[in-house]
Amino acid sequence: MEIYGIDHVELYVGDAKQAAFYLAHAFGLQVHGQGGPETGLADQRSLLLRESAVQIVLTSGLASTHPAAAYVQRHGDGVAVVGLEVDNASVAYTELLARGAESVAEPVTYTDGQETTVVIAEVAGFGDVIHRLVERHGPRREFLPGAIQITEPSKGPDEKLFSEIDHLAICVPSGQLKPTVEFYENVFGFLPIFDEYIEVAGQGMESTVVQSPSKHVTFTLIEPDPNRRPGQINDFLSWHAGAGVQHIALRTSDIVEAVSTLKERGVNFLASPSAYYRALPDRVGEVETPIEALEELGILVDRDHWGQLLQIFTESMHVRRTLFLEIIERRGAMTFGSGNIKALYEAKERELQGVEV
Ligand code: FE2
């Protein structure tokens, strides 16, 4: 079994149409399809947004008995499903169960009766998040033939700012990091590629990055250190009511253009102090982009063994201040740099200490 990449993420949200409007108009993702009772999806409305390899499904329950309604009541809006691309969903499902995964749904085949067939099966992941194994045959235009009706892309900003989902960051309760890492190693065959202990304002957090052997699925797992002052990871776990996806990182090939464009459209990003930028040349060497431009936009730079990476966090777009987005450009870097992780969480700390909006 090989896991090739993140096929899609599905968010359960209070109102899929309004969430889609935000992602379409602020982030430039295009609404490409929808499903609901008329396509056999009882008691739900789902909208598919796409840009390049990024696929995000937004689902709302139309009845209080739908799982999306229960999820939103418990967690607020958030990631409920992480779809993983496999070449054979039935084989992957059987293998994962044999290695100890818990079944959520057996394989089901969707077809348009012509050249497109999609097989999906589901297993439990972490918290209330499940993994959907997705096997696709045929043109990429379809998503889930029959269930999601493909529509002409919504009108909206048409520049392509993002290419793929770079990684997901996942918060787990204290004591759960090691078993979660072991779960992804033993069941999914992922490899731990990066470990970091982060100290921010008296808080401590332990983090391990796990990655599929294909290198296209990367999860940054974070747990709070119970021996330090409770902080932002505890806040996330409390506001989200348990383990969950804290941020989705979208990869761009031009972070300066992407952040400038998003700012013009009203997206708020976390800022970093000028001391960070003064120390930058010594820490990461020469940067192709002028440091003043990076400072003006609040973009952070780090490096790993292979090259540089540029990152920034958005403010959370949810009332519970849980899920947010990261924009990342990799200039050779294949992993993460420890300087940025600390700086990103320091920026998050300033947001959380700041004025409520
Ligand atoms: Fe991240």
XYZ file of C-alpha atoms and ligand atoms in Angstrom:
358
model
C 0.000 0.000 0.000
C 1.346 3.374 -0.967
C -0.183 6.701 0.022
C 0.552 9.114 -2.788
C -0.798 12.375 -1.460
C -3.640 14.323 0.162
C -6.579 13.885 -2.221
C -8.786 16.388 -0.403
C -9.829 17.633 3.006
C -13.460 17.864 4.044
C -14.524 20.482 6.557
C -17.734 20.259 8.514
C -19.053 23.796 8.802
C -22.132 25.606 10.035
C -22.963 27.007 6.609
C -21.170 25.529 3.604
C -22.356 28.259 1.236
C -20.988 31.081 3.372
C -17.713 29.254 4.055
C -17.350 28.673 0.295
C -17.925 32.365 -0.403
C -15.032 33.232 1.929
C -12.609 30.683 0.463
C -13.615 31.602 -3.095
C -13.463 35.358 -2.767
C -10.612 35.752 -0.300
C -8.414 32.798 -1.288
C -9.396 32.412 -4.929
C -10.478 28.773 -4.677
C -13.138 27.947 -7.268
C -16.440 26.254 -6.477
C -16.411 23.285 -8.844
C -19.334 21.175 -7.725
C -21.969 20.380 -5.173
C -24.071 17.589 -3.763
C -27.044 17.177 -1.451
C -30.347 15.340 -1.176
C -30.804 15.604 -4.975
C -27.590 13.575 -5.507
C -28.291 11.039 -2.796
C -26.439 12.821 0.031
C -29.245 12.751 2.579
C -29.514 15.639 5.036
C -26.370 17.413 3.879
C -25.129 20.080 1.499
C -21.561 19.723 0.215
C -19.615 22.155 -1.947
C -16.381 21.252 -3.706
C -13.680 23.913 -4.051
C -10.601 23.434 -6.159
C -7.418 25.108 -7.206
C -4.607 23.143 -8.866
C -4.174 20.033 -6.682
C -5.975 21.629 -3.702
C -9.429 20.114 -3.186
C -11.555 21.204 -0.228
C -15.078 19.933 0.436
C -17.329 21.988 2.703
C -20.225 20.072 4.229
C -23.107 21.232 6.412
C -25.801 19.082 7.954
C -29.345 19.957 6.902
C -30.759 18.074 9.901
C -29.557 17.945 13.493
C -29.088 14.185 13.174
C -26.441 14.499 10.441
C -22.848 13.827 11.676
C -21.744 17.254 10.376
C -24.268 18.949 12.666
C -23.021 16.986 15.680
C -19.388 17.741 14.723
C -20.020 21.479 14.418
C -21.928 21.552 17.689
C -18.995 19.906 19.468
C -15.968 21.372 17.665
C -17.141 24.376 15.693
C -16.143 24.499 12.005
C -13.159 22.260 11.310
C -11.521 19.465 9.375
C -13.500 16.223 9.664
C -11.957 14.152 6.880
C -8.457 13.935 5.428
C -8.666 12.138 2.082
C -5.596 10.110 1.137
C -4.761 9.153 -2.432
C -4.134 5.420 -2.905
C -3.982 3.175 -5.967
C -6.368 0.559 -4.535
C -8.768 1.646 -1.791
C -9.972 -1.900 -0.984
C -6.443 -3.266 -0.601
C -5.364 -0.224 1.438
C -8.452 -0.529 3.664
C -7.834 -4.255 4.324
C -4.152 -3.631 5.023
C -4.849 -0.745 7.403
C -7.406 -2.804 9.343
C -4.915 -5.680 9.575
C -2.408 -3.230 11.093
C -4.900 -2.051 13.702
C -6.896 0.763 12.086
C -10.545 1.070 13.059
C -13.066 0.835 10.211
C -15.469 3.712 9.604
C -16.866 2.734 6.179
C -16.217 -0.206 3.865
C -15.219 0.427 0.231
C -17.905 1.999 -1.963
C -17.606 2.556 -5.730
C -18.872 5.689 -7.468
C -19.031 5.740 -11.250
C -20.420 7.943 -13.990
C -21.102 4.836 -16.102
C -18.368 5.888 -18.511
C -14.671 6.306 -17.875
C -14.650 7.663 -14.310
C -14.626 5.398 -11.284
C -13.804 6.471 -7.737
C -13.575 3.994 -4.868
C -13.527 5.256 -1.293
C -13.222 3.581 2.112
C -12.829 5.179 5.527
C -10.841 4.477 8.698
C -10.482 6.384 11.960
C -7.616 8.869 12.269
C -7.169 11.097 15.353
C -9.857 12.705 17.512
C -13.046 12.838 15.440
C -11.083 13.102 12.182
C -11.290 10.202 9.749
C -9.139 9.195 6.796
C -10.884 8.572 3.502
C -8.897 6.336 1.142
C -9.494 7.548 -2.407
C -8.779 5.524 -5.559
C -9.393 7.389 -8.813
C -9.646 6.216 -12.412
C -10.457 8.452 -15.349
C -10.302 12.211 -15.948
C -9.714 14.462 -12.979
C -12.757 16.612 -13.699
C -15.035 14.368 -11.624
C -14.749 14.200 -7.831
C -17.295 11.689 -6.559
C -19.417 10.802 -9.620
C -23.107 10.794 -8.818
C -22.714 12.246 -5.331
C -20.995 15.514 -6.264
C -22.284 17.133 -9.412
C -19.516 19.014 -11.185
C -20.423 22.558 -12.162
C -18.669 25.233 -14.136
C -16.088 26.953 -11.917
C -17.580 29.804 -9.945
C -16.643 33.256 -11.087
C -14.037 34.684 -8.812
C -10.400 35.725 -8.735
C -8.765 33.666 -11.439
C -5.075 33.765 -10.604
C -3.619 30.502 -9.339
C -2.134 31.264 -5.945
C -1.850 27.736 -4.535
C -0.577 24.459 -5.916
C -1.226 21.844 -3.220
C -1.760 21.156 0.466
C 1.778 21.181 1.870
C 0.993 19.832 5.327
C -1.576 19.761 8.115
C -0.803 20.684 11.729
C -2.645 18.623 14.307
C -2.961 19.334 18.040
C -3.346 16.372 20.380
C -3.828 16.338 24.170
C -0.813 15.978 26.402
C 0.441 12.388 26.437
C -1.063 11.632 23.020
C 1.865 12.689 20.816
C 3.861 9.464 21.149
C 0.919 7.083 20.570
C -0.293 9.214 17.627
C 3.170 9.172 16.032
C 3.338 5.397 16.592
C -0.132 5.004 15.045
C 0.989 6.751 11.842
C 4.253 4.803 11.804
C 2.793 1.354 12.496
C -0.550 1.576 10.708
C 0.102 3.985 7.822
C 3.834 3.370 7.393
C 4.681 7.063 7.834
C 8.148 8.135 8.985
C 9.010 10.688 11.677
C 11.149 13.317 9.920
C 11.451 16.203 12.385
C 11.257 16.692 16.168
C 11.153 19.978 17.971
C 10.493 21.271 21.480
C 9.120 24.807 21.277
C 9.116 27.287 24.145
C 6.926 30.366 23.823
C 6.121 32.732 26.701
C 6.563 30.115 29.396
C 4.588 27.517 27.467
C 6.104 24.349 26.109
C 5.031 22.233 23.186
C 6.462 19.046 21.798
C 6.175 18.493 18.078
C 6.914 15.607 15.708
C 6.451 15.712 11.947
C 5.394 12.439 10.304
C 5.443 11.936 6.549
C 4.348 9.295 4.052
C 7.216 7.549 2.220
C 5.956 9.320 -0.949
C 6.742 12.613 0.929
C 3.417 14.093 -0.227
C 1.486 13.646 3.028
C 2.945 15.524 5.980
C 1.383 15.914 9.424
C 2.907 18.152 12.085
C 1.713 16.717 15.410
C 1.859 18.968 18.486
C 1.113 18.351 22.164
C 1.323 20.804 25.069
C 3.919 20.243 27.797
C 1.852 19.707 30.980
C 4.794 20.814 33.130
C 4.772 24.338 31.727
C 2.241 27.161 31.776
C -0.936 26.206 29.855
C -0.957 28.065 26.542
C -2.189 28.210 22.987
C -2.184 24.452 22.313
C -4.252 23.922 25.478
C -6.538 26.722 24.276
C -6.968 25.020 20.901
C -7.736 21.677 22.553
C -10.234 23.299 24.845
C -11.957 25.519 22.215
C -11.989 22.707 19.641
C -12.997 20.177 22.320
C -10.235 17.664 21.683
C -7.635 16.687 19.109
C -8.007 18.270 15.689
C -6.455 20.047 12.737
C -5.052 23.392 13.865
C -3.950 24.611 10.454
C -3.930 23.693 6.782
C -0.773 24.814 4.956
C -1.265 25.786 1.322
C 1.791 25.726 -0.918
C 2.441 28.659 -3.222
C 5.208 29.326 -5.729
C 5.206 33.069 -4.918
C 4.427 33.879 -1.301
C 4.949 37.642 -1.738
C 2.329 37.786 -4.480
C -0.022 35.437 -2.641
C 0.121 37.332 0.673
C -0.129 40.748 -1.029
C -3.202 39.589 -2.962
C -4.879 38.027 0.058
C -4.218 41.132 2.168
C -5.869 43.293 -0.481
C -8.907 41.048 -0.204
C -9.067 41.533 3.567
C -7.359 38.387 4.884
C -5.557 39.115 8.157
C -2.130 37.622 8.813
C -0.085 37.406 11.990
C 2.767 39.914 12.240
C 6.315 39.524 13.541
C 8.520 42.145 15.228
C 11.287 43.974 13.372
C 13.888 42.278 15.618
C 13.020 39.041 13.800
C 13.972 40.623 10.466
C 17.166 42.228 11.782
C 18.392 38.783 12.859
C 17.334 37.120 9.612
C 20.486 37.409 7.423
C 22.663 35.886 10.164
C 20.227 33.062 10.720
C 19.286 31.996 7.193
C 21.876 33.631 4.908
C 21.010 35.572 1.787
C 17.326 35.726 0.886
C 16.287 36.347 -2.717
C 13.380 38.570 -1.694
C 14.257 41.960 -0.139
C 13.904 41.701 3.650
C 11.901 44.967 3.741
C 9.256 43.355 1.521
C 9.106 40.321 3.793
C 8.864 42.504 6.896
C 6.118 44.636 5.401
C 4.029 41.537 4.753
C 5.079 39.641 7.911
C 6.538 36.673 6.011
C 8.960 34.456 7.964
C 12.022 32.755 6.499
C 13.826 29.653 7.667
C 16.052 26.977 6.229
C 16.709 23.292 6.476
C 19.487 21.134 5.121
C 18.197 21.495 1.541
C 17.186 25.139 1.217
C 14.912 27.911 2.435
C 11.220 28.059 3.250
C 8.970 31.087 3.676
C 5.842 30.909 5.825
C 3.053 32.962 7.326
C -0.081 32.193 9.370
C -3.495 33.743 8.805
C -5.556 34.729 11.790
C -8.140 32.084 12.563
C -11.284 32.658 10.506
C -13.510 31.029 13.100
C -15.239 32.372 16.195
C -13.609 29.722 18.374
C -10.196 30.853 17.091
C -9.321 27.290 16.193
C -8.622 26.414 12.536
C -6.457 28.778 10.488
C -4.399 28.615 7.300
C -0.694 28.811 6.593
C 0.821 29.939 3.316
C 4.193 28.345 2.530
C 6.701 28.681 -0.274
C 9.538 26.171 -0.432
C 12.758 27.320 -2.044
C 14.522 23.976 -1.839
C 13.597 23.185 1.786
C 12.037 19.743 2.159
C 11.287 19.809 5.900
C 10.940 22.624 8.434
C 13.251 24.990 10.278
C 13.164 25.346 14.042
C 13.470 29.157 13.991
C 10.203 29.603 12.104
C 8.184 27.212 14.213
C 9.016 29.256 17.299
C 8.449 32.553 15.463
C 5.093 31.374 14.089
C 3.891 30.385 17.557
C 5.176 33.645 19.002
C 3.122 35.475 16.357
C 0.124 33.329 17.291
C 0.707 34.241 20.932
C 0.587 37.970 20.101
C -2.694 37.397 18.253
C -4.199 35.539 21.198
C -3.050 38.212 23.653
C -4.370 40.937 21.379
C -7.730 42.556 21.062
C -10.645 40.260 20.256
C -12.267 40.932 16.907
Fe 2.591 24.612 9.508
